[in-house]
Coordinates of C-alpha atoms in Angstrom, one line a residue:
M65 CA 0.0 0.0 0.0
A66 CA 2.8 2.4 0.8
I67 CA 4.4 1.8 -2.6
A68 CA 1.1 2.3 -4.3
K69 CA 0.5 5.6 -2.5
R70 CA 4.0 6.9 -3.1
F71 CA 4.2 5.9 -6.8
S72 CA 0.7 6.6 -8.0
I73 CA -0.8 9.5 -9.9
D74 CA -3.2 11.5 -7.9
K75 CA -5.9 13.3 -10.0
S76 CA -5.5 16.3 -7.7
D77 CA -1.9 16.6 -8.9
I78 CA -3.0 17.1 -12.5
N79 CA -3.6 20.7 -13.5
T80 CA -6.8 20.9 -15.4
V81 CA -6.8 24.7 -15.6
P82 CA -6.4 25.9 -19.3
V83 CA -2.9 27.2 -20.0
T84 CA -2.7 30.8 -21.2
K85 CA -0.6 31.8 -24.1
F86 CA 1.8 33.5 -21.8
Q87 CA 2.3 30.4 -19.7
A88 CA 2.8 28.3 -22.8
I89 CA 5.5 30.6 -24.1
A90 CA 7.2 30.8 -20.7
D91 CA 7.1 27.0 -20.4
F92 CA 8.6 26.7 -23.9
F93 CA 11.6 28.9 -23.0
V94 CA 12.1 26.9 -19.8
F95 CA 12.2 23.8 -21.9
L96 CA 14.8 25.4 -24.2
G97 CA 16.9 26.4 -21.3
L98 CA 16.9 22.9 -19.8
S99 CA 17.7 21.4 -23.2
V100 CA 20.7 23.6 -23.6
A101 CA 21.9 22.6 -20.1
Y102 CA 21.5 18.9 -20.9
V103 CA 23.5 19.4 -24.2
F104 CA 26.4 21.1 -22.4
Q105 CA 26.3 18.4 -19.7
S106 CA 26.5 15.7 -22.3
I107 CA 29.4 17.5 -24.0
Y108 CA 31.2 17.9 -20.7
Y109 CA 30.9 14.2 -19.8
T110 CA 31.8 13.1 -23.3
I111 CA 35.1 15.0 -23.0
C112 CA 35.9 14.3 -19.4
G113 CA 34.2 10.8 -19.1
W114 CA 30.9 9.8 -17.6
P115 CA 30.9 8.6 -14.0
E116 CA 30.5 4.9 -13.5
K117 CA 28.5 3.4 -10.7
D118 CA 29.6 0.5 -8.5
L119 CA 27.7 -2.7 -9.1
N120 CA 29.1 -4.7 -6.2
N121 CA 26.5 -6.8 -4.3
E122 CA 23.7 -6.0 -6.7
L123 CA 21.3 -8.9 -7.2
C124 CA 20.7 -9.3 -10.9
V125 CA 18.3 -11.5 -13.0
I126 CA 19.3 -12.2 -16.6
T127 CA 16.8 -13.9 -18.9
G128 CA 18.3 -16.0 -21.7
G129 CA 21.2 -16.8 -19.5
G130 CA 21.7 -20.3 -20.8
G131 CA 24.2 -19.2 -23.4
G132 CA 25.0 -16.5 -26.0
L133 CA 24.9 -12.9 -24.9
G134 CA 23.3 -13.7 -21.6
R135 CA 26.2 -15.8 -20.5
L136 CA 28.7 -13.2 -21.6
L137 CA 26.9 -10.5 -19.6
A138 CA 26.8 -12.7 -16.6
R139 CA 30.5 -13.3 -16.7
R140 CA 31.2 -9.6 -16.7
L141 CA 28.8 -8.9 -14.0
I142 CA 30.2 -11.6 -11.8
R143 CA 33.6 -10.0 -12.1
L144 CA 32.1 -6.7 -10.9
G145 CA 30.8 -8.4 -7.7
V146 CA 27.2 -8.8 -8.9
K147 CA 25.1 -11.7 -7.6
V148 CA 23.6 -13.3 -10.7
I149 CA 20.5 -15.4 -11.2
L150 CA 20.1 -16.9 -14.7
W151 CA 16.8 -17.7 -16.3
D152 CA 16.4 -19.8 -19.4
I153 CA 14.2 -22.5 -20.8
N154 CA 17.2 -24.7 -21.7
Q155 CA 18.4 -26.5 -18.6
D156 CA 21.5 -27.9 -20.2
G157 CA 22.6 -24.3 -21.1
L158 CA 21.9 -23.1 -17.6
D159 CA 24.1 -25.9 -16.2
E160 CA 26.9 -25.0 -18.5
S161 CA 26.6 -21.3 -17.5
L162 CA 26.5 -22.1 -13.8
Q163 CA 29.6 -24.3 -14.1
M164 CA 31.5 -21.6 -15.9
L165 CA 30.5 -18.8 -13.6
E166 CA 31.2 -20.7 -10.4
S167 CA 34.7 -21.5 -11.8
L168 CA 35.3 -17.7 -11.7
G169 CA 34.5 -17.6 -8.0
G170 CA 31.2 -15.8 -8.5
W171 CA 27.8 -16.1 -6.8
C172 CA 25.3 -17.6 -9.3
R173 CA 22.0 -19.4 -9.2
T174 CA 19.8 -20.7 -12.0
Q175 CA 16.1 -21.2 -12.6
K176 CA 14.4 -22.9 -15.5
V177 CA 11.7 -20.4 -16.5
D178 CA 9.6 -20.0 -19.6
I179 CA 9.3 -16.2 -19.6
S180 CA 6.5 -16.4 -22.1
R181 CA 4.3 -17.7 -19.3
R182 CA 3.7 -15.0 -16.8
E183 CA 2.7 -17.5 -14.1
E184 CA 6.2 -19.0 -14.2
V185 CA 7.7 -15.6 -14.1
Y186 CA 5.8 -14.5 -11.0
K187 CA 6.4 -17.8 -9.3
A188 CA 10.2 -17.7 -10.0
A189 CA 10.3 -14.0 -8.8
E190 CA 8.6 -14.9 -5.6
E191 CA 11.1 -17.7 -5.0
I192 CA 14.0 -15.3 -5.5
K193 CA 12.5 -12.8 -3.0
N194 CA 12.0 -15.5 -0.4
N195 CA 15.4 -17.2 -0.8
F196 CA 17.8 -14.5 -1.9
G197 CA 16.3 -11.0 -1.3
D198 CA 15.2 -8.2 -3.6
V199 CA 16.3 -8.0 -7.2
T200 CA 18.0 -4.7 -8.0
M201 CA 19.0 -5.3 -11.6
L202 CA 17.0 -6.9 -14.5
F203 CA 18.4 -7.8 -17.9
N204 CA 15.6 -8.7 -20.3
N205 CA 17.9 -10.4 -22.8
A206 CA 16.0 -13.5 -24.0
G207 CA 14.9 -13.5 -27.6
V208 CA 13.8 -15.7 -30.5
V209 CA 13.7 -15.2 -34.2
S210 CA 11.7 -17.0 -36.9
G211 CA 13.5 -15.7 -39.9
R212 CA 10.8 -16.2 -42.6
A213 CA 8.9 -14.1 -45.0
L214 CA 5.6 -13.0 -43.4
L215 CA 3.4 -15.4 -45.5
D216 CA 5.7 -18.3 -44.8
T217 CA 5.7 -17.7 -41.0
P218 CA 3.2 -19.9 -39.1
D219 CA 0.9 -18.1 -36.7
H220 CA 2.3 -19.8 -33.6
L221 CA 5.8 -18.6 -34.4
I222 CA 4.5 -15.0 -34.7
E223 CA 2.8 -15.4 -31.3
R224 CA 6.1 -16.9 -29.9
S225 CA 8.1 -13.9 -31.1
F226 CA 5.8 -11.4 -29.3
S227 CA 5.5 -13.6 -26.2
V228 CA 9.2 -14.0 -25.7
N229 CA 10.6 -10.8 -27.2
A230 CA 8.0 -8.3 -26.0
L231 CA 5.3 -9.5 -23.6
A232 CA 7.8 -11.2 -21.3
H233 CA 9.2 -7.7 -20.5
F234 CA 5.9 -6.8 -19.0
W235 CA 5.8 -9.8 -16.7
T236 CA 9.4 -9.5 -15.6
V237 CA 9.2 -5.8 -14.9
K238 CA 5.9 -6.1 -13.1
A239 CA 7.5 -8.9 -10.9
F240 CA 10.6 -6.9 -9.9
L241 CA 9.7 -3.2 -10.2
P242 CA 7.7 -2.8 -7.0
T243 CA 10.7 -3.5 -4.7
M244 CA 12.9 -1.3 -6.9
L245 CA 10.4 1.6 -6.4
E246 CA 10.1 0.8 -2.7
K247 CA 13.9 1.3 -2.3
D248 CA 14.2 3.8 -5.1
H249 CA 17.1 1.8 -6.4
G250 CA 17.3 -0.4 -9.5
H251 CA 18.1 -0.8 -13.1
I252 CA 16.1 -2.4 -15.9
V253 CA 18.0 -3.2 -19.1
S254 CA 16.1 -4.1 -22.3
I255 CA 18.1 -5.8 -25.0
A256 CA 16.3 -4.7 -28.2
S257 CA 18.0 -4.4 -31.6
M258 CA 18.6 -2.1 -34.5
A259 CA 15.6 -4.0 -35.8
G260 CA 13.7 -2.0 -33.2
Y261 CA 14.3 1.1 -35.2
V262 CA 14.3 -0.1 -38.8
G263 CA 12.4 -2.7 -40.7
I264 CA 14.1 -5.7 -42.3
P265 CA 12.6 -8.2 -44.8
K266 CA 12.0 -11.7 -43.5
L267 CA 12.2 -10.4 -39.9
I268 CA 8.7 -8.8 -39.8
D269 CA 7.7 -10.5 -36.5
Y270 CA 11.1 -10.0 -35.0
C271 CA 11.3 -6.3 -36.0
S272 CA 7.7 -5.6 -34.7
S273 CA 8.5 -7.2 -31.3
K274 CA 11.7 -5.2 -31.0
F275 CA 9.9 -2.0 -32.0
A276 CA 7.6 -2.8 -29.1
V277 CA 10.6 -3.2 -26.7
V278 CA 12.0 0.2 -27.7
G279 CA 8.6 1.8 -27.1
F280 CA 8.2 -0.1 -23.8
D281 CA 11.5 1.2 -22.5
E282 CA 10.8 4.8 -23.4
A283 CA 7.3 4.8 -22.0
L284 CA 8.5 3.1 -18.8
R285 CA 11.3 5.6 -18.4
L286 CA 8.9 8.5 -18.8
E287 CA 6.5 7.0 -16.3
L288 CA 9.3 6.5 -13.7
E289 CA 10.3 10.1 -14.2
M290 CA 6.8 11.3 -13.7
L291 CA 6.6 9.2 -10.5
G292 CA 9.8 10.7 -9.2
A293 CA 11.6 7.4 -9.1
D294 CA 15.0 9.0 -9.7
G295 CA 16.9 6.0 -8.4
V296 CA 15.4 3.5 -10.8
H297 CA 17.1 3.6 -14.2
T298 CA 16.3 2.0 -17.6
T299 CA 18.6 1.3 -20.5
V300 CA 17.6 0.0 -23.9
I301 CA 20.3 -1.6 -26.0
C302 CA 20.0 -1.7 -29.8
P303 CA 22.9 -3.6 -31.4
Y304 CA 23.3 -4.6 -35.0
F305 CA 23.5 -8.3 -35.8
I306 CA 25.7 -10.2 -33.3
Q307 CA 27.9 -13.1 -33.9
A308 CA 27.9 -16.3 -31.8
T309 CA 24.4 -15.9 -30.3
G310 CA 22.8 -18.7 -32.3
M311 CA 20.4 -16.3 -34.0
F312 CA 22.1 -14.5 -36.9
E313 CA 25.1 -16.6 -37.6
D314 CA 25.0 -16.4 -41.4
V315 CA 23.2 -13.1 -42.0
N316 CA 24.1 -11.6 -45.4
S317 CA 25.3 -8.2 -44.3
R318 CA 26.9 -5.7 -46.6
W319 CA 28.9 -2.6 -45.7
V320 CA 28.8 -3.3 -42.0
N321 CA 30.3 -6.5 -40.4
T322 CA 28.3 -8.4 -37.9
L323 CA 29.3 -7.6 -34.3
N324 CA 31.7 -9.5 -32.1
S325 CA 29.6 -10.7 -29.1
E326 CA 32.4 -10.1 -26.6
N327 CA 32.7 -6.5 -27.7
V328 CA 28.9 -6.0 -27.5
A329 CA 28.8 -7.4 -24.0
D330 CA 31.6 -5.0 -22.9
R331 CA 29.7 -2.1 -24.4
I332 CA 26.4 -3.1 -22.7
I333 CA 28.1 -3.3 -19.2
D334 CA 29.7 0.1 -19.9
A335 CA 26.3 1.6 -20.8
V336 CA 24.7 0.2 -17.7
R337 CA 27.4 1.5 -15.4
K338 CA 27.1 5.0 -16.9
N339 CA 23.2 4.9 -16.7
E340 CA 22.9 5.5 -20.4
K341 CA 19.3 5.8 -21.5
F342 CA 19.7 4.2 -25.0
T343 CA 22.7 2.7 -26.6
L344 CA 23.2 2.0 -30.3
I345 CA 25.9 -0.5 -31.3
P346 CA 27.8 0.6 -33.4
W347 CA 27.3 4.2 -32.4
Y348 CA 27.4 5.6 -35.9
F349 CA 24.0 4.1 -36.7
S350 CA 22.6 7.1 -34.8
V351 CA 23.2 9.0 -38.1
L352 CA 20.9 6.6 -39.9
L353 CA 18.2 7.1 -37.3
A354 CA 18.6 10.9 -37.4
V355 CA 18.1 11.1 -41.2
K356 CA 15.7 8.1 -41.6
W357 CA 12.5 10.3 -41.9
I358 CA 14.3 13.4 -43.3
V359 CA 15.4 11.9 -46.6
P360 CA 13.0 10.5 -49.2
W361 CA 11.8 7.0 -48.5
G362 CA 13.6 5.7 -51.6
C363 CA 16.9 6.6 -49.9
T364 CA 16.1 4.8 -46.7
S365 CA 14.7 1.8 -48.5
G366 CA 17.6 1.5 -50.9
F367 CA 20.1 1.8 -48.0
L368 CA 18.4 -0.8 -45.8
R369 CA 17.9 -3.3 -48.7
R370 CA 21.6 -3.0 -49.6
L371 CA 22.8 -3.1 -46.0
V372 CA 21.0 -6.4 -45.3
P373 CA 20.3 -8.2 -48.6
D374 CA 19.2 -11.3 -46.7
A375 CA 18.9 -11.5 -42.9
T376 CA 18.3 -15.3 -42.8
P377 CA 19.6 -17.0 -45.9
Q378 CA 19.4 -20.4 -44.1
H379 CA 15.6 -20.2 -44.1
H380 CA 15.2 -20.3 -47.8
L381 CA 12.5 -23.0 -48.6
A382 CA 14.7 -24.4 -51.4
Q383 CA 17.3 -25.4 -48.8
G384 CA 14.9 -27.7 -46.9
S385 CA 14.0 -27.5 -43.3
P386 CA 15.3 -24.4 -41.5
S387 CA 17.8 -24.8 -38.7
I388 CA 16.5 -24.1 -35.3
T389 CA 18.2 -23.2 -32.0
K390 CA 17.9 -25.2 -28.8
Q391 CA 15.7 -22.4 -27.4
E392 CA 13.4 -22.5 -30.5
E393 CA 13.2 -26.3 -30.1
M394 CA 12.2 -26.0 -26.4
H395 CA 9.5 -23.4 -27.2
S396 CA 8.2 -25.6 -30.0
K397 CA 7.9 -28.5 -27.6
N398 CA 6.0 -26.4 -25.1
I399 CA 3.7 -25.2 -27.8
H400 CA 3.1 -28.8 -29.0
I401 CA 2.4 -29.9 -25.4
N402 CA 0.0 -27.1 -24.9
N403 CA -1.8 -27.9 -28.1
N404 CA -2.1 -31.5 -27.1
N405 CA -3.5 -30.5 -23.7
N406 CA -6.0 -28.2 -25.3
N407 CA -7.0 -30.9 -27.8
N408 CA -7.4 -33.4 -25.0
N409 CA -9.5 -30.9 -23.0
N410 CA -11.6 -30.2 -26.1
I411 CA -12.2 -34.0 -26.5
N412 CA -13.0 -34.4 -22.9
N413 CA -15.4 -31.5 -22.9
K414 CA -17.1 -32.8 -26.1
S415 CA -17.4 -36.2 -24.5
L416 CA -18.9 -34.8 -21.3
L417 CA -21.3 -32.7 -23.4
I418 CA -22.5 -35.7 -25.4
Q419 CA -23.0 -37.6 -22.1
R420 CA -25.0 -34.8 -20.7
I421 CA -27.2 -34.5 -23.8
S422 CA -27.7 -38.3 -23.9
A423 CA -28.6 -38.4 -20.2
S424 CA -30.9 -35.5 -20.5
T425 CA -32.7 -37.2 -23.4
L426 CA -33.1 -40.3 -21.3
G427 CA -34.4 -38.2 -18.3
E428 CA -31.4 -39.1 -16.2
R429 CA -29.7 -36.7 -13.8
V430 CA -26.1 -35.8 -14.6
L431 CA -23.9 -34.9 -11.6

């Protein structure tokens, strides 16, 4: 209740009195003054270096920690004194990560969690609170990719992309944000993608889910600022295609090489320690975003189609069945199990309905 009262919007706090022209003009100049101050502050810290916060003894949850970028992030956080809890749907990957991190002398725990199911997220979060304390850092890193043209993408894979890449962020943040607000201390890191700012053929579901993540982070940050939660930070990370993550190993990229996963992990940790709001990797892609809607669409379209001629060449139908990652396989198994359960439930319900109709016809009482 105390958290709800402190971090809630009271209607009495909202000024419903119409703003005069003079007030609007004055407010605009105040905005300009603050903007200039922020620009000079940014220039100063860019030259002199941004301050880095100490992460020692933070308790951090990393989704998708069974391998790839999640494992690399965990290794770096362990070395900074962070207590790490890894979530993944792949138990074998979690065991490998745990063995590696414990060999470094770090504190690490693992939980097998399907983040697309909010009940599992909330249950795992409650177990963490009861056994280890309050989570102060959250890395929403887990992601999946289908890599097919829209009309070739089955409906369940589209749903999976949004469940894992976007909706899971809602469940994890709702699970851990309350205690962060209570202590006015925490950091939420959303691993999005450059595909969250630009569209790419054959990645329509992936791009859409990453666009959602970028919007989620920005809206959440604004809401936290409005609530006065100055000690709770958010960072959205938007990297180009990354090597050695099991998702874009053979992407056909022209002009810009795919990124080294070790370098990306280093840059992410650097961004978190400096409380950066959004981080593009590589940084010069910010130029593309700045001019995307200024130049004619033909310029933007031509650049993007030449930059990434084919994001997932291994998924061409002519090459046979597409390769799938361990995570994709696990999600597919879960979907198959759910469908079987639903089918069995439907069969049982139909059988029960037939029995009731038959009994009713015979004048019998059905319990």
